[in-house]
Short mmCIF file of C-alpha atoms and ligand atoms in Angstrom, two decimals:
data_model
loop_
_atom_site.label_atom_id
_atom_site.label_comp_id
_atom_site.label_asym_id
_atom_site.label_seq_id
_atom_site.Cartn_x
_atom_site.Cartn_y
_atom_site.Cartn_z
CA MET A 6 -3.79 15.83 -20.53
CA PRO A 7 -6.93 17.24 -19.09
CA ARG A 8 -8.47 15.91 -15.90
CA LEU A 9 -12.21 15.60 -15.85
CA GLU A 10 -13.63 16.35 -12.18
CA THR A 11 -16.35 13.90 -11.12
CA GLY A 12 -18.80 13.29 -8.21
CA ARG A 13 -16.19 10.83 -6.97
CA GLY A 14 -12.79 12.29 -7.80
CA VAL A 15 -10.62 13.21 -10.85
CA MET A 16 -11.09 11.05 -13.83
CA GLY A 17 -7.79 9.24 -15.59
CA LYS A 18 -5.75 8.90 -12.47
CA ASN A 19 -3.53 5.98 -12.10
CA VAL A 20 -2.81 4.70 -8.51
CA VAL A 21 -0.25 1.85 -7.90
CA ILE A 22 -0.66 0.17 -4.60
CA VAL A 23 2.27 -1.72 -2.91
CA GLY A 24 3.14 -3.66 0.43
CA ALA A 25 5.84 -1.84 2.35
CA GLN A 26 6.50 -5.14 4.39
CA TRP A 27 6.53 -8.89 3.83
CA GLY A 28 3.24 -8.98 2.28
CA ASP A 29 -0.43 -9.76 4.29
CA GLU A 30 -0.33 -5.76 5.14
CA GLY A 31 -4.11 -5.57 4.61
CA LYS A 32 -3.73 -4.37 0.46
CA GLY A 33 -7.35 -6.16 0.01
CA LYS A 34 -9.10 -3.88 2.36
CA VAL A 35 -7.35 -0.55 1.00
CA VAL A 36 -7.99 -1.74 -2.89
CA ASP A 37 -11.65 -2.63 -2.17
CA ILE A 38 -11.98 1.14 -0.76
CA LEU A 39 -10.01 2.45 -3.54
CA SER A 40 -11.65 0.48 -6.34
CA GLU A 41 -14.67 2.88 -5.84
CA TYR A 42 -12.69 5.48 -7.51
CA ALA A 43 -11.22 3.61 -10.26
CA ASP A 44 -12.61 2.23 -13.57
CA VAL A 45 -10.36 -0.47 -13.88
CA VAL A 46 -8.36 -2.68 -11.36
CA VAL A 47 -5.31 -4.55 -12.22
CA ARG A 48 -2.98 -7.41 -10.84
CA PHE A 49 0.45 -6.92 -12.38
CA GLN A 50 2.66 -9.60 -10.51
CA GLY A 51 2.57 -12.75 -8.47
CA GLY A 52 -0.28 -15.08 -8.89
CA ASN A 53 -2.23 -17.52 -6.24
CA ASN A 54 0.48 -17.51 -3.59
CA ALA A 55 -1.68 -13.93 -2.50
CA GLY A 56 -5.06 -13.77 -1.07
CA HIS A 57 -7.39 -11.91 0.57
CA THR A 58 -10.72 -12.98 2.52
CA ILE A 59 -13.51 -10.88 1.59
CA LEU A 60 -16.49 -10.59 3.50
CA VAL A 61 -19.80 -10.55 1.50
CA GLY A 62 -22.47 -10.00 4.37
CA GLU A 63 -22.11 -13.25 6.32
CA ASP A 64 -20.34 -15.03 3.49
CA LYS A 65 -16.72 -15.38 3.12
CA ILE A 66 -14.84 -15.37 -0.23
CA ILE A 67 -10.81 -15.77 -0.57
CA LEU A 68 -9.55 -14.36 -3.80
CA HIS A 69 -5.94 -15.35 -4.59
CA LEU A 70 -6.23 -14.11 -8.35
CA ILE A 71 -9.13 -12.02 -9.29
CA PRO A 72 -8.63 -8.36 -7.69
CA SER A 73 -11.39 -7.68 -5.35
CA GLY A 74 -12.53 -4.88 -7.28
CA ILE A 75 -14.64 -7.75 -9.34
CA LEU A 76 -16.99 -7.14 -6.35
CA HIS A 77 -17.64 -3.50 -7.34
CA PRO A 78 -20.44 -3.77 -10.10
CA GLY A 79 -19.05 -2.11 -13.40
CA LYS A 80 -15.16 -2.45 -12.87
CA VAL A 81 -13.15 -4.08 -14.81
CA CYS A 82 -10.50 -6.36 -13.43
CA VAL A 83 -7.61 -7.38 -15.31
CA ILE A 84 -5.23 -10.13 -15.10
CA GLY A 85 -1.86 -8.48 -16.06
CA ASN A 86 1.21 -10.18 -18.24
CA GLY A 87 3.25 -9.97 -15.15
CA VAL A 88 1.10 -12.27 -13.55
CA VAL A 89 1.39 -16.23 -13.37
CA VAL A 90 -2.02 -18.21 -13.73
CA ASP A 91 -2.88 -21.32 -12.59
CA PRO A 92 -6.28 -21.86 -14.37
CA ALA A 93 -8.00 -23.92 -12.26
CA ILE A 94 -7.63 -21.53 -9.33
CA LEU A 95 -8.67 -18.91 -11.88
CA ILE A 96 -11.72 -20.94 -12.62
CA GLU A 97 -12.62 -21.61 -9.17
CA GLU A 98 -13.14 -18.19 -8.08
CA ILE A 99 -15.12 -17.69 -11.35
CA GLU A 100 -17.29 -20.27 -10.11
CA ALA A 101 -17.19 -19.34 -6.51
CA LEU A 102 -18.38 -15.86 -7.27
CA GLU A 103 -20.99 -16.75 -10.00
CA LYS A 104 -22.65 -18.90 -7.68
CA ARG A 105 -23.19 -15.57 -5.44
CA GLY A 106 -24.37 -13.57 -8.90
CA LEU A 107 -21.34 -11.46 -7.98
CA PHE A 108 -19.54 -12.10 -11.42
CA HIS A 109 -20.25 -10.68 -14.99
CA HIS A 110 -18.25 -11.83 -18.09
CA GLU A 111 -17.29 -8.68 -19.41
CA ASN A 112 -15.84 -7.34 -16.19
CA LEU A 113 -12.72 -10.08 -16.46
CA LEU A 114 -9.76 -9.70 -18.79
CA VAL A 115 -6.84 -12.08 -18.56
CA SER A 116 -3.49 -11.19 -20.90
CA LYS A 117 -2.29 -13.42 -23.15
CA ASP A 118 0.89 -13.10 -22.08
CA ALA A 119 0.56 -13.82 -18.66
CA HIS A 120 2.39 -17.38 -17.82
CA LEU A 121 0.48 -20.50 -16.92
CA ILE A 122 1.38 -22.51 -14.01
CA MET A 123 1.55 -26.23 -14.89
CA PRO A 124 1.12 -29.23 -12.54
CA TYR A 125 4.85 -29.83 -12.76
CA HIS A 126 5.50 -26.22 -11.30
CA LYS A 127 3.45 -26.86 -8.25
CA LYS A 128 5.37 -30.59 -7.94
CA ILE A 129 8.74 -28.70 -8.54
CA ASP A 130 8.22 -26.49 -6.08
CA ASN A 131 7.33 -28.85 -3.18
CA ALA A 132 10.26 -30.87 -4.01
CA LYS A 133 12.67 -28.09 -3.96
CA GLU A 134 11.37 -27.04 -0.59
CA ARG A 135 11.81 -30.60 0.58
CA LEU A 136 15.12 -30.78 -0.86
CA ARG A 137 16.15 -27.53 0.89
CA GLY A 138 15.21 -28.94 4.30
CA SER A 139 16.59 -26.28 7.04
CA GLY A 140 17.25 -23.98 4.11
CA ARG A 141 14.01 -23.93 2.72
CA ILE A 142 11.96 -20.38 1.93
CA GLY A 143 8.79 -21.75 2.97
CA THR A 144 7.09 -21.17 -0.05
CA THR A 145 3.32 -21.21 -0.66
CA GLY A 146 3.48 -24.25 -2.71
CA ARG A 147 1.73 -22.93 -5.42
CA GLY A 148 4.10 -23.12 -8.38
CA ILE A 149 5.32 -19.82 -7.94
CA GLY A 150 8.77 -20.04 -8.42
CA PRO A 151 8.93 -22.57 -10.67
CA ALA A 152 6.64 -20.48 -13.16
CA TYR A 153 8.32 -17.56 -13.24
CA ALA A 154 11.63 -19.73 -13.38
CA ASP A 155 10.24 -21.04 -16.99
CA LYS A 156 9.17 -17.66 -18.11
CA VAL A 157 12.74 -16.29 -17.49
CA SER A 158 14.27 -19.60 -18.92
CA ARG A 159 12.34 -18.89 -22.29
CA CYS A 160 10.17 -22.09 -22.39
CA GLY A 161 7.25 -21.14 -20.27
CA ILE A 162 3.74 -21.61 -21.80
CA LYS A 163 1.55 -17.92 -21.80
CA CYS A 164 -2.46 -17.96 -21.31
CA GLY A 165 -2.56 -17.03 -25.09
CA ASP A 166 -1.13 -20.35 -25.73
CA LEU A 167 -4.32 -21.99 -24.60
CA LEU A 168 -6.49 -20.42 -27.76
CA ARG A 169 -3.94 -22.59 -30.03
CA GLU A 170 -4.09 -26.19 -29.64
CA GLU A 171 -0.99 -26.75 -31.88
CA ASP A 172 1.52 -24.05 -30.19
CA PHE A 173 0.26 -25.66 -26.63
CA ARG A 174 0.45 -29.21 -27.57
CA PHE A 175 4.16 -28.66 -29.13
CA LYS A 176 5.09 -26.23 -26.06
CA LEU A 177 4.05 -28.75 -23.67
CA LYS A 178 5.75 -31.87 -25.21
CA THR A 179 8.91 -29.88 -25.13
CA ASN A 180 8.57 -29.12 -21.40
CA LEU A 181 7.61 -32.42 -20.33
CA LEU A 182 10.84 -33.62 -21.97
CA GLU A 183 12.73 -31.99 -19.84
CA LYS A 184 10.53 -31.83 -16.36
CA ASN A 185 9.81 -35.71 -16.58
CA HIS A 186 13.65 -35.87 -16.67
CA TYR A 187 14.21 -33.72 -13.78
CA LEU A 188 11.44 -34.96 -11.17
CA THR A 189 12.46 -38.45 -11.98
CA THR A 190 15.97 -38.07 -11.64
CA ILE A 191 16.56 -35.52 -9.30
CA PHE A 192 13.54 -35.69 -7.38
CA HIS A 193 12.39 -39.34 -7.60
CA GLU A 194 9.09 -38.13 -8.15
CA GLU A 195 6.95 -39.27 -11.13
CA GLY A 196 6.48 -37.54 -14.46
CA TYR A 197 3.87 -36.43 -16.33
CA GLU A 198 1.74 -38.05 -19.16
CA ILE A 199 1.36 -35.51 -22.11
CA HIS A 200 -2.13 -36.48 -22.91
CA ASP A 201 -3.36 -36.00 -19.07
CA ILE A 202 -2.34 -32.30 -18.81
CA TYR A 203 -3.33 -31.65 -22.61
CA HIS A 204 -6.84 -32.54 -21.77
CA GLU A 205 -7.00 -30.95 -18.57
CA TYR A 206 -5.98 -27.66 -20.01
CA SER A 207 -8.01 -27.96 -23.18
CA ALA A 208 -10.95 -28.00 -20.78
CA TYR A 209 -9.51 -24.82 -18.83
CA GLY A 210 -8.59 -23.20 -22.31
CA GLU A 211 -12.22 -23.40 -23.13
CA LYS A 212 -13.79 -21.74 -19.88
CA ILE A 213 -10.97 -19.07 -19.76
CA GLY A 214 -10.43 -18.62 -23.32
CA ARG A 215 -13.25 -16.27 -23.61
CA TYR A 216 -11.17 -13.78 -21.18
CA ILE A 217 -7.88 -13.89 -22.51
CA THR A 218 -6.91 -10.84 -24.95
CA ASP A 219 -4.14 -8.43 -25.24
CA THR A 220 -4.36 -6.53 -22.53
CA SER A 221 -2.26 -3.92 -22.92
CA VAL A 222 -3.90 -2.54 -25.51
CA PHE A 223 -7.04 -2.54 -23.12
CA LEU A 224 -4.99 -0.49 -20.64
CA ASN A 225 -3.36 1.90 -22.99
CA ASP A 226 -6.90 2.67 -24.64
CA SER A 227 -8.36 3.10 -21.14
CA ILE A 228 -5.61 5.80 -20.41
CA ARG A 229 -6.45 7.53 -23.40
CA GLU A 230 -10.10 7.47 -22.73
CA GLU A 231 -9.17 9.38 -19.28
CA LYS A 232 -10.46 6.11 -16.91
CA SER A 233 -8.73 5.92 -13.83
CA ILE A 234 -6.75 2.41 -13.10
CA LEU A 235 -5.91 1.09 -9.52
CA PHE A 236 -2.89 -1.11 -9.97
CA GLU A 237 -3.23 -3.88 -6.92
CA GLY A 238 0.68 -5.16 -5.98
CA ALA A 239 0.54 -8.84 -4.06
CA GLN A 240 3.06 -9.73 -1.22
CA GLY A 241 5.15 -6.81 -0.50
CA THR A 242 8.37 -4.87 -1.08
CA LEU A 243 10.68 -7.24 0.79
CA LEU A 244 9.69 -10.01 -0.91
CA ASP A 245 10.52 -8.64 -4.27
CA ILE A 246 13.06 -10.59 -6.15
CA ASP A 247 15.48 -7.49 -6.43
CA HIS A 248 14.95 -5.78 -3.62
CA GLY A 249 13.77 -8.36 -0.69
CA THR A 250 15.72 -10.13 1.78
CA TYR A 251 16.68 -12.76 -1.18
CA PRO A 252 16.63 -15.52 -1.24
CA TYR A 253 13.87 -15.53 1.22
CA VAL A 254 11.28 -13.92 -1.57
CA THR A 255 8.90 -14.80 -4.27
CA SER A 256 9.93 -15.03 -7.32
CA SER A 257 8.35 -11.71 -8.77
CA ASN A 258 9.23 -7.71 -8.41
CA THR A 259 6.61 -6.58 -6.14
CA VAL A 260 7.39 -3.19 -6.74
CA ALA A 261 5.96 -0.12 -8.05
CA GLY A 262 8.24 -0.45 -11.18
CA GLN A 263 6.43 -3.39 -12.05
CA ALA A 264 3.34 -2.07 -12.52
CA ALA A 265 4.27 -0.70 -15.84
CA THR A 266 6.21 -3.65 -16.33
CA GLY A 267 3.51 -6.31 -15.74
CA SER A 268 0.56 -4.55 -17.35
CA GLY A 269 1.83 -3.11 -20.51
CA ILE A 270 1.96 0.60 -19.68
CA GLY A 271 4.74 3.07 -19.60
CA PRO A 272 6.07 4.04 -16.57
CA THR A 273 5.13 7.58 -17.52
CA ARG A 274 1.26 6.87 -17.17
CA ILE A 275 1.95 5.93 -13.07
CA ASP A 276 0.77 8.92 -11.35
CA THR A 277 0.37 7.79 -7.73
CA VAL A 278 2.38 4.91 -5.60
CA ILE A 279 0.78 4.36 -2.34
CA GLY A 280 2.32 2.10 0.03
CA ILE A 281 0.45 0.16 2.37
CA ALA A 282 1.88 -0.93 5.65
CA LYS A 283 0.56 -2.43 9.25
CA ALA A 284 0.91 -0.46 12.28
CA TYR A 285 3.35 -3.01 13.59
CA THR A 286 5.10 -5.95 11.18
CA THR A 287 4.73 -9.55 10.17
CA ARG A 288 6.12 -12.22 8.49
CA VAL A 289 5.26 -15.56 6.81
CA GLY A 290 7.59 -18.24 5.32
CA GLU A 291 11.45 -18.26 6.41
CA GLY A 292 13.78 -15.32 6.35
CA PRO A 293 15.34 -12.55 8.42
CA PHE A 294 12.82 -10.67 10.26
CA PRO A 295 15.18 -7.87 13.01
CA THR A 296 11.68 -6.81 14.77
CA GLU A 297 10.53 -10.14 15.43
CA LEU A 298 9.39 -10.80 19.22
CA ASP A 299 9.70 -14.18 20.86
CA GLU A 300 6.41 -16.74 20.69
CA GLU A 301 5.22 -15.08 24.20
CA GLU A 302 5.41 -11.42 23.03
CA GLU A 303 4.37 -12.10 19.74
CA ALA A 304 0.75 -14.20 20.95
CA HIS A 305 -0.91 -10.50 21.41
CA LEU A 306 -0.22 -8.98 18.20
CA ARG A 307 -1.10 -12.73 16.56
CA GLU A 308 -4.12 -12.99 18.48
CA MET A 309 -5.71 -9.22 18.32
CA GLY A 310 -4.48 -9.58 14.39
CA GLY A 311 -5.65 -12.34 13.87
CA GLU A 312 -2.30 -13.23 12.01
CA TYR A 313 -2.82 -16.60 10.01
CA GLY A 314 -2.51 -16.82 6.38
CA ALA A 315 -5.13 -16.57 3.85
CA THR A 316 -3.66 -18.70 1.61
CA THR A 317 -1.72 -21.30 3.75
CA GLY A 318 -3.53 -20.46 7.05
CA ARG A 319 0.05 -20.50 8.35
CA PRO A 320 0.44 -18.35 11.63
CA ARG A 321 2.07 -15.30 10.75
CA ARG A 322 5.63 -14.15 12.72
CA CYS A 323 5.08 -10.86 14.36
CA GLY A 324 7.17 -7.95 15.53
CA TRP A 325 7.24 -3.90 16.05
CA PHE A 326 6.99 -1.37 13.28
CA ASP A 327 10.19 -0.98 11.97
CA ALA A 328 11.23 2.56 10.28
CA VAL A 329 13.97 1.10 8.59
CA SER A 330 12.53 -1.52 6.16
CA THR A 331 9.39 0.63 5.93
CA GLY A 332 11.72 3.75 4.99
CA TYR A 333 13.69 1.47 2.75
CA ALA A 334 10.29 0.19 0.76
CA ALA A 335 9.64 4.08 0.75
CA ARG A 336 12.52 4.62 -1.66
CA VAL A 337 12.63 1.80 -3.76
CA ASN A 338 8.90 2.21 -4.45
CA GLY A 339 9.07 6.07 -4.76
CA MET A 340 6.06 6.09 -2.67
CA ASP A 341 4.14 9.22 -2.65
CA GLY A 342 1.38 8.34 0.33
CA LEU A 343 1.54 5.69 3.49
CA VAL A 344 -1.67 3.50 4.35
CA LEU A 345 -1.30 2.20 7.79
CA THR A 346 -3.66 -0.99 8.39
CA LYS A 347 -4.49 -2.38 11.52
CA LEU A 348 -3.87 0.24 13.94
CA ASP A 349 -6.56 -1.08 16.45
CA VAL A 350 -4.52 -4.13 16.64
CA LEU A 351 -2.08 -1.78 19.05
CA ASP A 352 -5.50 -0.53 21.10
CA GLY A 353 -5.10 -1.39 24.94
CA LEU A 354 -1.14 -1.69 25.14
CA LYS A 355 0.79 0.82 27.48
CA GLU A 356 3.69 0.90 25.51
CA ILE A 357 4.48 0.62 22.15
CA LYS A 358 8.13 0.20 20.12
CA ILE A 359 9.03 1.40 16.78
CA CYS A 360 12.26 0.54 15.43
CA THR A 361 14.44 3.34 14.06
CA ALA A 362 17.63 2.03 13.63
CA TYR A 363 19.52 -1.15 13.40
CA ARG A 364 22.85 -1.71 15.43
CA TYR A 365 25.05 -3.58 13.55
CA GLY A 366 29.29 -4.46 14.20
CA GLY A 367 29.01 -1.48 16.85
CA GLU A 368 26.89 1.18 14.64
CA LEU A 369 23.76 2.31 13.99
CA ILE A 370 22.64 1.79 10.51
CA ARG A 371 19.13 3.36 8.96
CA ASN A 372 19.96 2.07 5.60
CA PHE A 373 18.30 -1.32 5.27
CA PRO A 374 20.79 -4.09 3.98
CA THR A 375 18.92 -6.98 2.14
CA GLU A 376 21.67 -9.61 2.99
CA THR A 377 20.32 -12.59 5.42
CA SER A 378 24.05 -12.78 7.15
CA ILE A 379 23.74 -8.90 7.98
CA LEU A 380 19.82 -8.62 9.10
CA ASN A 381 20.30 -11.52 11.48
CA ALA A 382 22.96 -9.63 13.04
CA CYS A 383 21.15 -6.64 13.29
CA GLU A 384 19.65 -5.76 16.61
CA PRO A 385 16.86 -3.42 16.32
CA SER A 386 17.19 0.06 18.24
CA TYR A 387 13.65 1.27 19.31
CA GLU A 388 11.85 3.89 20.52
CA THR A 389 9.38 3.77 22.98
CA MET A 390 5.97 5.66 22.68
CA GLU A 391 3.23 5.60 24.93
CA GLY A 392 0.31 3.34 24.16
CA TRP A 393 -3.45 4.44 24.33
CA LEU A 394 -5.44 2.22 26.44
CA GLU A 395 -8.84 3.50 24.47
CA SER A 396 -10.17 2.19 21.19
CA THR A 397 -9.48 3.48 17.91
CA GLN A 398 -12.73 2.13 16.27
CA GLY A 399 -15.18 4.07 14.97
CA ALA A 400 -12.97 6.83 14.08
CA LYS A 401 -14.26 8.68 11.38
CA ASP A 402 -11.67 11.73 11.16
CA PHE A 403 -8.11 11.83 12.18
CA SER A 404 -8.96 13.96 15.18
CA ASP A 405 -11.22 10.80 16.56
CA LEU A 406 -8.31 9.14 17.34
CA PRO A 407 -6.89 8.78 20.95
CA ARG A 408 -4.08 11.30 21.14
CA ASN A 409 -1.46 9.29 21.36
CA ALA A 410 -2.59 7.00 18.48
CA GLN A 411 -1.88 10.08 16.38
CA ARG A 412 1.06 10.87 17.89
CA TYR A 413 1.89 6.83 16.68
CA VAL A 414 0.96 7.83 13.13
CA ARG A 415 2.91 11.37 12.90
CA ARG A 416 6.07 9.64 14.12
CA ILE A 417 5.97 6.80 11.29
CA GLU A 418 5.25 9.59 8.73
CA GLU A 419 8.32 11.51 10.40
CA LEU A 420 10.28 8.76 10.49
CA ILE A 421 10.17 7.26 7.34
CA GLY A 422 9.28 10.70 5.18
CA VAL A 423 5.87 9.70 3.53
CA GLU A 424 2.61 11.49 4.46
CA VAL A 425 -0.07 8.85 5.61
CA VAL A 426 -3.02 8.89 3.34
CA MET A 427 -5.12 6.79 5.35
CA VAL A 428 -5.39 4.86 8.67
CA SER A 429 -7.39 1.61 8.99
CA VAL A 430 -8.84 0.70 12.40
CA GLY A 431 -10.89 -2.67 11.64
CA ALA A 432 -11.90 -5.19 9.29
CA GLU A 433 -14.82 -3.08 7.74
CA ARG A 434 -15.03 -1.08 4.69
CA LYS A 435 -16.28 1.86 6.81
CA GLU A 436 -13.42 1.34 9.12
CA ALA A 437 -10.90 3.65 8.03
CA VAL A 438 -10.09 7.01 8.04
CA MET A 439 -8.99 8.60 4.81
CA LEU A 440 -6.70 11.77 5.25
CA LYS A 441 -6.03 12.02 1.59
CA ASN A 442 -7.57 10.30 -1.63
CA PRO A 443 -5.08 9.15 -3.93
CA PHE A 444 -7.29 9.33 -6.84
CA CYS A 445 -8.54 13.14 -6.42
P1 IMP B 524 6.21 -17.97 -3.17
O1 IMP B 524 5.82 -16.72 -3.55
O2 IMP B 524 5.13 -19.17 -3.20
O3 IMP B 524 7.39 -18.62 -3.67
O4 IMP B 524 7.01 -17.98 -1.74
C1 IMP B 524 8.06 -17.35 -1.37
C2 IMP B 524 7.89 -16.72 -0.12
O5 IMP B 524 6.84 -15.55 -0.03
C3 IMP B 524 7.58 -17.26 1.32
O6 IMP B 524 8.41 -16.89 2.33
C4 IMP B 524 5.98 -17.06 1.30
O7 IMP B 524 5.66 -17.00 2.90
C5 IMP B 524 6.14 -15.47 0.95
N1 IMP B 524 4.65 -15.01 0.34
C6 IMP B 524 4.09 -15.22 -1.10
N2 IMP B 524 2.96 -14.50 -0.95
C7 IMP B 524 2.63 -14.38 -0.39
C8 IMP B 524 1.68 -12.85 0.24
O8 IMP B 524 0.88 -13.08 -0.73
N3 IMP B 524 1.80 -12.53 1.53
C9 IMP B 524 2.95 -12.96 2.52
N4 IMP B 524 4.07 -13.94 1.64
C10 IMP B 524 3.74 -14.33 0.61
#
């Protein structure tokens, strides 16, 4: 295919962005920077369990569903078939953007095949967590797992069903027969009246019906027209339903392969896969975390990094950079490049540790095991690097970074075997050093 040079890069390049850790790697900012080079931005999995805070002047907007590309005039944002959509949240986001004059109807498309999150999904999510007690997963409580469970059980209701009253009513009725029984007998919760949900969702349908379409057709047409597409992953590789630390994972595939399945394009259409990792590691919710620091030690990273969840406000667990798990993420995503975020959070530390292997059963292992019991028994083996007692902020070029910060980045590159293409050193869009633009 011929590639057309433009002022901004090469047209017709399709780039996938994925989290290389347990989510919250700062993908929102990277997507925001790279959206400038794309014509279309696509979400392909997850739902409103994700969230990133965007600063618009003094104003803070938290987007959970709509890609942040919506803030760039003229970019089309697509919610693909692999996403689960809570229509109330979608409408809230549209209205919040509209109020600030940042929303244009023609720039949002929602796949007719994306499944809906229903009120009973949220109730079941929370009730199941209560029942799990100390074995809870620490879900966001947004109904994500139960919505994907219904999709796989072949009883889910899709966004497209909102466009056909009879289909919607029939599917809702069938679901409620089962869900009400389940809720009342297993969880001793109240069930739902069909009319209540029907009216609520019909009103949603009226508001969002105009955006619902066959987005696979749109995306494939866009590819044919040599448009550039940015596929924006949510959560992170270690939360992937197949490749993550199961069962302490989310309910979708978060890896790069899902960009194709979750948007209705073929994998041959993807040009580049970029992983995003923090310069250290964080995790929200339960589950193994080999490099987690104890409460006292993690306080510095949490406070300096503002490590509190954008969706739930929960404090994030913090630890050192783990080259074992990030190397694994490089492998299962086929990563072509790595973006290292929040390097500035490490400014001023005398020493910085990188986990280069795990000690398990008297051996050193370098391949990431996903089993909870094995991971819990793994002891991180650290390499200690000298920190930099200067600020990285304001760096425009890689050579502007303190010498030891450069060494740290290069060491990570070496350990995981993937080239670093961008380093982020602050919350603002301009506080990033681009070494190689994935769209060029
Ligand atoms: P769920 O996706 O709400 O079912 O939650 C399952 C697990 O994934 C929990 O540990 C959540 O904390 C985690 N999780 C879900 N979404 C995100 C995210 O966007 N960032 C970080 N962790 C997440």
